[in-house]
């Protein structure tokens, strides 16, 4: 019974805890058994805090027995991407640079969840410092897709996605700089939310692209996603980019349906080449929108054609600044045998940082360097600003924008074509970087599987701070395995 | 002065940006890295299609919603911060020579 429970949503688990059908300790133990059975094969987790998780579970049970439950998340275990700082576990960012590094503080998002009684089970695998779309850029090992172990779970939050999809955690935190929550969510049949920029504190998220990224939520159910988002949202004095805005009930509009809503759809040539499965899924979902009484509005985003290019220039430029701190001086890997400080920096960084990270740092440094700044970084920022204006225009005519999350389903691991040409993956991010470049919220939701049983995800985008509208739309349009099983 | 029609990535330029990035590229990796960077720049260089006009108002990447008051306050302790130090002595991070001579 417990084994089935770990595949269900937070509400069901919280209910079982409340009714004393199960203890939090039993729940956590069941997740841990699942984790130990599957993790060698899937490679979702980099570190697990078994003892402290069980201790916290027992504390949760004591609170409940005394009638002092902290709420729906009390006693529910989660996983966090390994670029989110947590004091009692290493935070490696998937890099040799930070192998064995223990941060002296917790990320705000983790702090808030543990204050609500939720239990951190462990840290999950990622492409190094968030740079990658498959976890093949992790310094340690790739994460395999639970639906097909020969394929990627996506990236960079691949470990978090695989952990949730394989029922090794109830839900997980990731980070999304260019699609790194939404793409793995799509590949693994999950809901993946990138909130509006400023909605969730980035304090404790190891910075990569600071103007682009948000902590995001990966979950098996839509309501789980909203519950967790509520818990982690809010102004934080330790992150000057968080907004002073009340955290709404993200599920408040969920029963309203989409009748009468205007749903924007981009023309085929704007979306670029899509696989048959994704294209069909989009067409079916558009038809479903109309069936449910929504109005389909043809939309356009002329600047979308250069969005991926702009994203890689901006994110790499920001990364070159954000990763400058990894210099072997105060923490992380320090090279041996350096005769002076300059040699220390170069040797430590060259030894500690992987190939993709180095490529991006070089690109970013180049884009910001004298003589190239305006031509590359400047133009990229102009493109991003234009995209923002075009989205504002679009969202005057539409309530929601519907588009694919990725051009295809999860690809095989070790694809030589991708290894030889890094820009193959870069181009595929064009549909997700839109939300990061404009700061707008975006939710990837599952819409079924392809002929090989691989999950397909589509995306909804809305105006700033309108996450409730995203959940409202996805509630009627998502087609999860659960729904299929019930039919 | 930049020349937009020429391949901007000659080995000298790669060396220069590697120096700026404080990265050391071993001889045996140089050819592969140069190839990768050319591919990446061919992709990113499409940004040239954006008409000239980097507007000053596009410069600020994010709207800061607020800044905290500039008042000193306790933060993490010295002990906590030195715990991860690769080398430390008497409360200082120890590094190799910073200045010549």
Coordinates of C-alpha atoms in Angstrom, one line a residue:
Chain A
X1 CA 0.0 0.0 0.0
X2 CA 2.8 2.4 0.9
X3 CA 4.5 1.6 -2.4
X4 CA 1.5 2.8 -4.3
X5 CA 1.2 5.8 -2.0
X6 CA 4.6 7.1 -3.0
X7 CA 3.4 7.3 -6.6
X8 CA 0.5 9.5 -5.6
X9 CA 0.3 13.2 -5.0
X10 CA 1.1 15.2 -1.9
X11 CA -2.6 15.7 -0.9
X12 CA -3.1 11.9 -0.8
X13 CA 0.1 11.4 1.2
X14 CA -0.8 14.2 3.6
X15 CA -4.2 12.6 4.1
X16 CA -2.7 9.2 4.8
X17 CA -0.4 10.8 7.4
X18 CA -3.3 12.8 8.9
X19 CA -5.4 9.6 9.3
X20 CA -2.4 7.7 10.8
X21 CA -2.6 5.2 8.0
X22 CA 1.1 5.6 7.7
X23 CA 3.8 7.5 9.6
X24 CA 6.2 10.0 8.0
X25 CA 9.0 7.6 9.0
X26 CA 7.4 4.8 7.0
X27 CA 6.8 7.1 4.1
X28 CA 10.4 8.3 4.0
X29 CA 11.7 4.7 4.4
X30 CA 9.6 3.6 1.4
X31 CA 11.0 6.4 -0.7
X32 CA 14.5 5.5 0.4
X33 CA 14.0 1.8 -0.5
X34 CA 12.8 2.9 -4.0
X35 CA 15.8 5.3 -4.2
X36 CA 18.4 2.6 -3.3
X37 CA 16.8 0.1 -5.7
X38 CA 16.8 2.5 -8.7
X39 CA 19.4 5.1 -8.2
X40 CA 22.4 3.0 -9.4
X41 CA 20.7 2.6 -12.7
X42 CA 19.0 5.9 -13.1
X43 CA 21.7 8.1 -11.4
X44 CA 19.2 10.8 -10.2
X45 CA 20.9 11.5 -6.8
X46 CA 24.4 12.6 -6.1
X47 CA 24.0 12.6 -2.3
X48 CA 21.4 11.3 0.1
X49 CA 20.9 12.3 3.8
X50 CA 19.3 9.1 5.0
X51 CA 19.9 9.5 8.8
X52 CA 18.8 13.1 9.0
X53 CA 15.8 12.5 6.8
X54 CA 14.6 9.7 9.1
X55 CA 15.2 11.9 12.1
X56 CA 13.2 14.7 10.6
X57 CA 10.4 12.2 9.7
X58 CA 10.3 11.1 13.4
X59 CA 10.1 14.7 14.4
X60 CA 7.2 15.2 12.0
X61 CA 5.4 12.2 13.5
X62 CA 5.8 13.7 17.0
X63 CA 4.4 17.0 15.8
X64 CA 1.4 15.3 14.3
X65 CA 0.8 13.2 17.4
X66 CA 0.8 16.4 19.5
X67 CA -1.7 18.0 17.1
X68 CA 1.0 20.5 15.9
X69 CA 1.3 19.5 12.2
X70 CA 2.9 22.3 10.2
X71 CA 0.5 21.7 7.3
X72 CA 0.2 19.8 4.1
X73 CA 4.0 19.5 3.4
X74 CA 4.8 18.3 6.9
X75 CA 6.5 14.9 6.7
X76 CA 6.7 14.9 2.9
X77 CA 10.1 14.1 1.4
X78 CA 11.6 16.1 -1.5
X79 CA 14.8 16.3 -3.6
X80 CA 16.8 19.4 -4.5
X81 CA 19.0 20.1 -7.5
X82 CA 22.6 20.1 -6.4
X83 CA 23.1 23.8 -7.3
X84 CA 20.9 24.7 -4.3
X85 CA 22.8 25.1 -1.1
X86 CA 21.9 22.9 1.8
X87 CA 24.1 22.9 4.9
X88 CA 24.2 19.2 5.8
X89 CA 24.9 17.9 2.3
X90 CA 27.6 18.6 -0.2
X91 CA 26.7 21.1 -2.9
X92 CA 28.7 20.2 -6.0
X93 CA 26.8 21.9 -8.8
X94 CA 27.7 18.7 -10.8
X95 CA 31.3 19.9 -10.9
X96 CA 34.8 18.8 -9.8
X97 CA 35.3 22.4 -8.8
X98 CA 33.0 22.0 -5.8
X99 CA 33.3 18.3 -5.1
X100 CA 32.9 17.8 -1.4
X101 CA 32.0 21.4 -0.8
X102 CA 29.6 22.0 2.2
X103 CA 27.9 25.4 2.1
X104 CA 27.6 27.3 5.4
X105 CA 23.9 28.1 4.7
X106 CA 20.7 26.8 3.2
X107 CA 19.0 28.2 0.1
X108 CA 15.9 30.2 0.9
X109 CA 13.7 27.8 -1.1
X110 CA 15.0 24.8 0.9
X111 CA 14.8 26.7 4.2
X112 CA 11.1 27.5 3.6
X113 CA 10.3 23.9 2.7
X114 CA 12.0 22.5 5.8
X115 CA 10.3 25.2 7.9
X116 CA 7.0 23.8 6.6
X117 CA 8.1 20.3 7.7
X118 CA 9.0 18.9 4.3
X119 CA 12.1 16.6 4.4
X120 CA 15.1 16.9 2.1
X121 CA 16.1 13.4 1.0
X122 CA 19.1 14.3 -1.1
X123 CA 20.6 16.4 -3.9
X124 CA 20.1 15.6 -7.5
X125 CA 22.4 15.4 -10.5
X126 CA 22.6 18.3 -13.1
X127 CA 24.7 19.4 -16.0
X128 CA 27.7 21.2 -14.5
X129 CA 26.6 24.6 -13.0
X130 CA 23.4 24.3 -14.9
X131 CA 25.0 24.4 -18.3
X132 CA 23.6 21.7 -20.5
X133 CA 20.3 20.0 -21.5
X134 CA 20.9 16.3 -20.7
X135 CA 23.1 15.9 -17.6
X136 CA 25.7 14.5 -19.9
X137 CA 27.7 17.6 -18.8
X138 CA 27.7 16.5 -15.2
X139 CA 31.3 15.8 -14.0
X140 CA 30.0 12.7 -12.4
X141 CA 27.6 10.7 -14.6
X142 CA 24.5 11.2 -16.7
X143 CA 21.0 10.7 -15.4
X144 CA 18.8 8.2 -17.3
X145 CA 15.2 8.7 -18.2
X146 CA 13.0 6.3 -16.1
X147 CA 10.8 5.8 -19.2
X148 CA 13.7 4.6 -21.3
X149 CA 17.1 4.1 -19.6
X150 CA 19.0 4.6 -22.9
X151 CA 17.7 8.1 -23.1
X152 CA 18.3 11.3 -21.2
X153 CA 16.1 12.6 -18.4
X154 CA 16.9 16.1 -19.8
X155 CA 18.8 18.9 -18.3
X156 CA 20.0 20.6 -16.5
X157 CA 17.6 19.5 -13.8
X158 CA 17.6 16.0 -15.1
X159 CA 18.3 14.4 -11.7
X160 CA 15.3 16.2 -10.1
X161 CA 13.0 15.1 -13.0
X162 CA 14.1 11.5 -12.8
X163 CA 13.8 11.4 -9.1
X164 CA 10.2 12.5 -9.2
X165 CA 9.2 10.4 -12.3
X166 CA 10.7 7.3 -10.7
X167 CA 9.0 7.9 -7.3
X168 CA 12.2 8.4 -5.4
X169 CA 10.8 11.7 -4.0
X170 CA 7.4 13.3 -3.7
X171 CA 8.5 16.4 -5.6
X172 CA 11.7 18.2 -6.4
X173 CA 13.3 21.7 -6.8
X174 CA 15.2 22.6 -9.9
X175 CA 16.5 25.8 -11.4
X176 CA 15.5 27.1 -14.8
X177 CA 17.9 29.5 -16.7
X178 CA 16.9 28.6 -20.3
X179 CA 14.4 25.8 -19.7
X180 CA 16.2 23.6 -17.3
X181 CA 13.1 22.8 -15.2
X182 CA 10.6 22.6 -18.1
X183 CA 12.6 20.5 -20.6
X184 CA 13.4 17.7 -18.1
X185 CA 9.8 17.9 -16.9
X186 CA 8.6 17.4 -20.5
X187 CA 11.0 14.5 -21.1
X188 CA 9.9 12.8 -17.9
X189 CA 6.1 13.3 -18.0
X190 CA 6.0 15.9 -15.2
X191 CA 4.7 19.3 -14.4
X192 CA 7.6 21.8 -14.5
X193 CA 7.1 25.4 -13.4
X194 CA 9.4 28.3 -14.0
X195 CA 7.9 31.2 -12.0
X196 CA 7.9 34.9 -12.9
X197 CA 11.3 36.4 -12.3
X198 CA 11.4 37.7 -8.8
X199 CA 8.7 35.4 -7.5
X200 CA 11.1 33.0 -5.7
X201 CA 14.3 33.9 -4.0
X202 CA 17.6 32.9 -5.6
X203 CA 19.5 33.2 -2.4
X204 CA 21.4 29.9 -2.1
X205 CA 21.0 29.1 -5.8
X206 CA 24.5 29.0 -7.1
X207 CA 24.4 31.7 -9.8
X208 CA 24.8 31.0 -13.5
X209 CA 22.5 33.5 -15.4
X210 CA 21.3 35.8 -12.7
X211 CA 18.9 37.9 -14.9
X212 CA 17.4 34.8 -16.3
X213 CA 17.0 32.1 -13.7
X214 CA 14.4 31.1 -11.1
X215 CA 14.1 28.2 -8.7
X216 CA 11.4 25.9 -10.2
X217 CA 9.2 23.0 -9.1
X218 CA 8.9 19.5 -10.7
X219 CA 6.0 17.4 -9.7
X220 CA 3.8 14.5 -10.8
X221 CA 0.6 16.4 -10.2
X222 CA -0.5 20.0 -10.9
X223 CA -1.8 20.6 -7.4
X224 CA 1.5 19.4 -5.9
X225 CA 3.3 21.9 -8.1
X226 CA 1.1 24.8 -6.9
X227 CA 1.4 23.8 -3.2
X228 CA 5.2 23.7 -3.4
X229 CA 5.3 27.0 -5.4
X230 CA 3.3 28.7 -2.6
X231 CA 5.7 27.4 0.0
X232 CA 8.8 28.7 -1.7
X233 CA 7.5 32.0 -3.1
X234 CA 7.8 35.4 -1.5
X235 CA 9.9 38.5 -0.9
X236 CA 13.4 37.8 0.6
X237 CA 15.6 40.6 1.9
X238 CA 18.6 38.5 0.9
X239 CA 17.7 38.6 -2.8
X240 CA 17.2 42.1 -4.0
X241 CA 15.4 40.9 -7.2
X242 CA 12.5 39.3 -5.3
X243 CA 9.3 41.4 -5.4
X244 CA 7.2 42.6 -2.5
X245 CA 4.0 40.8 -3.6
X246 CA 1.7 38.7 -1.6
X247 CA 1.8 35.0 -2.5
X248 CA -1.6 34.2 -3.9
X249 CA -3.5 30.9 -3.7
X250 CA -2.1 29.5 -7.0
X251 CA -5.0 27.0 -7.2
X252 CA -7.7 29.7 -6.9
X253 CA -8.7 29.7 -10.5
X254 CA -8.3 26.0 -11.1
X255 CA -12.0 25.1 -11.4
X256 CA -12.8 28.0 -13.8
X257 CA -11.9 26.1 -17.0
X258 CA -10.7 27.9 -20.1
X259 CA -14.0 28.8 -21.8
X260 CA -13.8 32.4 -23.0
X261 CA -10.0 32.6 -22.5
X262 CA -7.9 33.8 -25.5
X263 CA -5.1 31.3 -26.2
X264 CA -2.3 32.5 -28.5
X265 CA -0.7 30.0 -30.9
X266 CA 2.3 30.8 -33.0
X267 CA 2.6 29.8 -36.6
X268 CA 4.4 26.6 -37.6
X269 CA 7.4 28.3 -39.1
X270 CA 8.0 30.4 -35.9
X271 CA 8.2 27.2 -33.8
X272 CA 11.0 25.7 -36.0
X273 CA 11.2 22.0 -36.9
X274 CA 9.1 19.8 -34.6
X275 CA 8.9 16.1 -34.4
X276 CA 5.7 14.4 -35.6
X277 CA 4.8 13.5 -32.0
X278 CA 5.1 17.0 -30.7
X279 CA 3.4 18.6 -33.6
X280 CA 0.5 16.2 -33.3
X281 CA 0.3 16.8 -29.5
X282 CA 0.1 20.5 -30.1
X283 CA -2.6 20.2 -32.8
X284 CA -4.7 17.9 -30.5
X285 CA -4.3 20.3 -27.6
X286 CA -5.3 23.3 -29.8
X287 CA -8.4 21.4 -30.8
X288 CA -9.1 20.6 -27.2
X289 CA -8.9 24.3 -26.3
X290 CA -11.5 25.1 -28.8
X291 CA -13.7 22.2 -27.7
X292 CA -13.5 23.6 -24.2
X293 CA -14.7 27.0 -25.3
X294 CA -11.4 28.9 -25.5
X295 CA -10.7 31.2 -28.5
X296 CA -7.5 30.4 -30.5
X297 CA -5.8 33.7 -31.4
X298 CA -3.0 33.6 -34.1
X299 CA 0.0 35.2 -32.4
X300 CA 3.4 36.3 -33.6
X301 CA 6.8 36.9 -32.1
X302 CA 9.2 38.1 -34.9
X303 CA 12.2 38.2 -32.5
X304 CA 11.8 34.5 -31.5
X305 CA 13.9 33.4 -34.4
X306 CA 17.0 34.8 -32.7
X307 CA 16.0 34.0 -29.1
X308 CA 18.3 31.0 -28.6
X309 CA 21.3 33.0 -30.0
X310 CA 20.5 35.9 -27.7
X311 CA 20.1 33.6 -24.7
X312 CA 23.4 31.9 -25.2
X313 CA 25.2 35.2 -25.5
X314 CA 23.5 36.7 -22.4
X315 CA 23.7 33.6 -20.2
X316 CA 27.3 32.9 -21.1
X317 CA 28.2 36.6 -20.5
X318 CA 26.6 36.4 -17.1
X319 CA 28.1 33.0 -16.3
X320 CA 31.6 34.5 -17.1
X321 CA 31.0 37.0 -14.3
X322 CA 29.2 34.6 -11.9
X323 CA 31.8 31.8 -12.2
X324 CA 34.7 34.2 -11.6
X325 CA 34.4 33.4 -7.9
X326 CA 35.6 29.9 -8.5
X327 CA 39.3 30.7 -8.2
X328 CA 40.7 28.2 -5.7
X329 CA 41.0 30.8 -2.9
X330 CA 38.1 30.6 -0.5
X331 CA 36.4 27.3 -1.3
X332 CA 36.3 24.5 -3.9
X333 CA 39.1 22.9 -5.7
X334 CA 42.6 24.3 -5.4
X335 CA 45.3 23.1 -7.7
X336 CA 48.6 22.0 -6.4
X337 CA 52.0 23.5 -7.2
X338 CA 51.0 27.0 -8.3
X339 CA 53.9 29.4 -7.9
X340 CA 51.8 32.6 -7.9
X341 CA 48.2 33.7 -7.6
X342 CA 47.6 33.9 -11.3
X343 CA 48.8 30.4 -11.8
X344 CA 46.5 29.3 -8.9
X345 CA 43.5 30.8 -10.6
X346 CA 44.2 29.3 -14.0
X347 CA 45.2 25.8 -12.8
X348 CA 42.4 25.5 -10.3
X349 CA 39.8 26.6 -12.8
X350 CA 41.2 24.6 -15.7
X351 CA 41.3 21.4 -13.5
X352 CA 37.9 22.0 -11.8
X353 CA 35.7 23.1 -14.7
X354 CA 34.4 20.9 -17.4
X355 CA 34.5 21.3 -21.2
X356 CA 31.0 22.8 -21.7
X357 CA 31.5 25.2 -18.9
X358 CA 34.8 26.4 -20.4
X359 CA 33.2 26.8 -23.8
X360 CA 30.5 29.0 -22.3
X361 CA 32.9 31.0 -20.2
X362 CA 35.0 31.7 -23.3
X363 CA 31.9 32.7 -25.3
X364 CA 30.7 34.9 -22.5
X365 CA 34.1 36.6 -22.0
X366 CA 34.4 37.1 -25.7
X367 CA 30.9 38.7 -25.9
X368 CA 31.8 41.2 -23.2
X369 CA 35.3 42.0 -24.4
X370 CA 36.4 45.2 -25.8
X371 CA 35.6 45.6 -29.5
X372 CA 32.9 42.9 -29.4
X373 CA 30.6 44.1 -26.6
X374 CA 28.2 46.0 -28.7
X375 CA 28.1 43.6 -31.6
X376 CA 27.5 40.5 -29.5
X377 CA 26.3 41.2 -25.9
X378 CA 24.7 44.6 -26.8
X379 CA 22.7 43.2 -29.7
X380 CA 21.6 40.2 -27.6
X381 CA 20.2 42.5 -24.9
X382 CA 18.4 44.5 -27.6
X383 CA 16.9 41.3 -29.0
X384 CA 15.8 40.4 -25.5
X385 CA 14.2 43.8 -24.9
X386 CA 12.3 43.5 -28.2
X387 CA 11.1 40.0 -27.4
X388 CA 9.8 41.5 -24.1
X389 CA 7.9 44.2 -26.0
X390 CA 6.5 41.6 -28.4
X391 CA 5.3 39.4 -25.6
X392 CA 3.6 42.4 -23.9
X393 CA 1.9 43.1 -27.1
X394 CA 0.9 39.4 -27.5
X395 CA -0.4 39.3 -23.9
X396 CA -2.7 42.2 -24.6
X397 CA -4.5 40.1 -27.2
X398 CA -4.2 36.7 -25.4
X399 CA -4.5 35.5 -21.9
X400 CA -2.2 32.5 -22.4
X401 CA 0.4 31.5 -25.0
X402 CA 0.4 27.8 -25.9
X403 CA 3.5 26.3 -27.4
X404 CA 5.7 23.1 -27.3
X405 CA 8.3 22.8 -24.5
X406 CA 10.8 21.0 -26.7
X407 CA 10.9 20.2 -30.4
X408 CA 11.0 16.4 -29.7
X409 CA 10.9 13.8 -27.0
X410 CA 13.9 12.7 -24.9
X411 CA 16.9 11.9 -27.1
X412 CA 19.3 8.9 -26.7
X413 CA 22.3 9.4 -24.4
X414 CA 25.7 9.6 -26.0
X415 CA 24.4 11.0 -29.3
X416 CA 27.6 11.6 -31.3
X417 CA 26.1 14.3 -33.4
X418 CA 25.3 16.3 -30.3
X419 CA 28.7 15.7 -28.7
X420 CA 30.4 16.9 -31.9
X421 CA 28.3 20.0 -32.3
X422 CA 27.2 21.7 -29.1
X423 CA 24.9 24.0 -31.0
X424 CA 22.4 21.2 -31.8
X425 CA 21.1 21.4 -28.2
X426 CA 21.4 25.1 -28.1
X427 CA 19.0 25.5 -31.0
X428 CA 16.4 23.3 -29.3
X429 CA 16.1 25.6 -26.4
X430 CA 14.5 28.3 -28.5
X431 CA 11.0 27.5 -27.1
X432 CA 12.0 27.6 -23.5
X433 CA 14.4 30.6 -23.4
X434 CA 11.5 32.9 -24.3
X435 CA 10.3 32.8 -20.7
X436 CA 13.8 33.4 -19.3
X437 CA 14.6 36.3 -21.6
X438 CA 11.3 38.0 -20.8
X439 CA 11.1 37.1 -17.1
X440 CA 7.6 35.6 -17.6
X441 CA 6.2 32.5 -15.9
X442 CA 5.9 29.3 -17.9
X443 CA 4.6 25.9 -17.0
X444 CA 5.4 22.6 -18.9
X445 CA 2.6 20.1 -18.5
X446 CA 2.4 16.5 -19.8
X447 CA 0.1 15.6 -22.7
X448 CA 0.6 11.9 -23.1
X449 CA 3.3 9.8 -24.8
X450 CA 4.6 9.1 -28.2
X451 CA 4.5 5.7 -30.0
X452 CA 7.5 4.5 -28.0
X453 CA 5.9 5.5 -24.7
X454 CA 8.1 8.6 -24.2
X455 CA 6.4 11.6 -22.5
X456 CA 5.5 14.7 -24.4
X457 CA 5.2 18.1 -22.8
X458 CA 3.6 21.4 -23.9
X459 CA 4.0 24.8 -22.4
X460 CA 1.7 27.6 -21.3
X461 CA 3.0 31.1 -20.7
X462 CA 1.2 34.1 -19.1
X463 CA 1.7 37.6 -18.0
X464 CA 4.0 38.4 -15.1
X465 CA 2.8 37.0 -11.8
X466 CA -0.1 35.2 -13.4
X467 CA 0.9 31.7 -12.4
X468 CA -2.7 30.9 -11.4
X469 CA -3.7 31.3 -15.0
X470 CA -1.1 28.7 -16.0
X471 CA -2.4 26.2 -13.5
X472 CA -5.9 26.9 -14.6
X473 CA -5.0 26.2 -18.2
X474 CA -2.9 23.1 -17.5
X475 CA -5.6 21.7 -15.2
X476 CA -7.9 21.0 -18.2
X477 CA -5.3 20.5 -20.9
X478 CA -2.8 18.1 -19.2
X479 CA -3.1 14.5 -19.9
X480 CA -1.1 12.7 -17.3
X481 CA -0.6 9.0 -17.0
X482 CA -2.9 9.1 -14.0
X483 CA -5.7 10.4 -16.1
X484 CA -5.1 7.9 -18.8
X485 CA -5.0 5.1 -16.3
X486 CA -8.4 6.1 -14.9
X487 CA -10.0 6.1 -18.3
Chain B
X1 CA 38.5 47.4 -34.4
X2 CA 36.1 44.5 -35.1
X3 CA 35.8 43.1 -38.6
X4 CA 32.4 41.6 -39.0
X5 CA 33.0 39.6 -42.1
X6 CA 36.2 37.9 -41.0
X7 CA 36.3 34.9 -38.7
X8 CA 37.0 36.6 -35.4
X9 CA 38.4 33.6 -33.7
X10 CA 42.0 33.2 -34.6
X11 CA 44.2 31.4 -32.0
X12 CA 45.5 34.7 -30.7
X13 CA 42.0 35.8 -29.9
X14 CA 41.3 32.5 -28.2
X15 CA 44.5 32.9 -26.1
X16 CA 43.4 36.4 -25.2
X17 CA 39.9 35.4 -24.0
X18 CA 41.3 32.4 -22.2
X19 CA 43.7 34.7 -20.3
X20 CA 40.7 37.0 -19.5
X21 CA 38.8 34.0 -18.3
X22 CA 41.7 32.8 -16.2
X23 CA 41.6 29.5 -18.0
X24 CA 44.6 27.5 -19.2
X25 CA 44.2 25.5 -22.5
X26 CA 46.6 22.6 -22.8
X27 CA 48.3 22.3 -26.3
X28 CA 46.5 18.9 -27.0
X29 CA 43.1 20.5 -26.5
X30 CA 43.6 23.7 -28.5
X31 CA 42.6 22.5 -31.9
X32 CA 39.4 20.9 -30.6
X33 CA 38.5 24.0 -28.6
X34 CA 39.1 26.3 -31.5
X35 CA 36.8 24.1 -33.7
X36 CA 34.1 24.2 -30.9
X37 CA 34.3 27.9 -30.5
X38 CA 34.1 28.5 -34.2
X39 CA 30.9 26.4 -34.4
X40 CA 29.5 28.2 -31.4
X41 CA 30.3 31.6 -32.7
X42 CA 28.8 30.8 -36.1
X43 CA 25.6 30.1 -34.2
X44 CA 25.7 33.0 -31.8
X45 CA 27.0 35.4 -34.5
X46 CA 23.6 35.3 -36.1
X47 CA 22.8 38.0 -33.6
X48 CA 24.3 40.3 -36.1
X49 CA 20.9 40.2 -37.9
X50 CA 19.6 42.4 -35.1
X51 CA 19.9 45.9 -36.6
X52 CA 22.3 48.2 -35.1
X53 CA 20.9 49.9 -32.2
X54 CA 22.0 48.7 -28.8
X55 CA 19.9 51.1 -26.9
X56 CA 21.1 52.5 -23.6
X57 CA 17.7 51.6 -22.0
X58 CA 18.3 47.9 -22.8
X59 CA 21.4 48.0 -20.6
X60 CA 19.8 47.2 -17.3
X61 CA 19.1 43.4 -17.2
X62 CA 16.7 43.3 -14.3
X63 CA 14.6 45.8 -12.4
X64 CA 15.8 45.8 -8.9
X65 CA 12.7 45.9 -6.7
X66 CA 14.5 47.3 -3.8
X67 CA 18.0 47.5 -2.2
X68 CA 18.5 47.0 1.5
X69 CA 19.9 49.8 3.7
X70 CA 23.6 50.2 3.7
X71 CA 24.1 49.2 7.3
X72 CA 26.7 46.8 8.6
X73 CA 25.2 43.8 10.4
X74 CA 26.4 40.4 11.5
X75 CA 26.7 37.8 8.8
X76 CA 28.2 34.3 8.8
X77 CA 31.0 33.9 11.3
X78 CA 34.6 33.8 10.4
X79 CA 34.8 30.1 11.5
X80 CA 31.9 29.1 9.3
X81 CA 33.4 30.9 6.3
X82 CA 36.9 29.5 6.8
X83 CA 35.6 25.9 7.2
X84 CA 35.7 25.4 3.4
X85 CA 39.1 27.2 2.9
X86 CA 41.7 25.1 1.0
X87 CA 44.3 26.8 3.2
X88 CA 43.9 29.1 6.1
X89 CA 46.1 30.6 8.9
X90 CA 45.2 32.8 11.9
X91 CA 41.8 33.6 10.3
X92 CA 43.1 34.4 6.9
X93 CA 42.8 32.6 3.6
X94 CA 46.4 31.6 2.5
X95 CA 47.4 31.9 -1.1
X96 CA 50.6 31.8 -3.1
X97 CA 52.5 35.0 -3.9
X98 CA 50.3 37.8 -5.1
X99 CA 53.0 40.2 -6.0
X100 CA 56.3 39.7 -7.7
X101 CA 59.5 40.2 -5.8

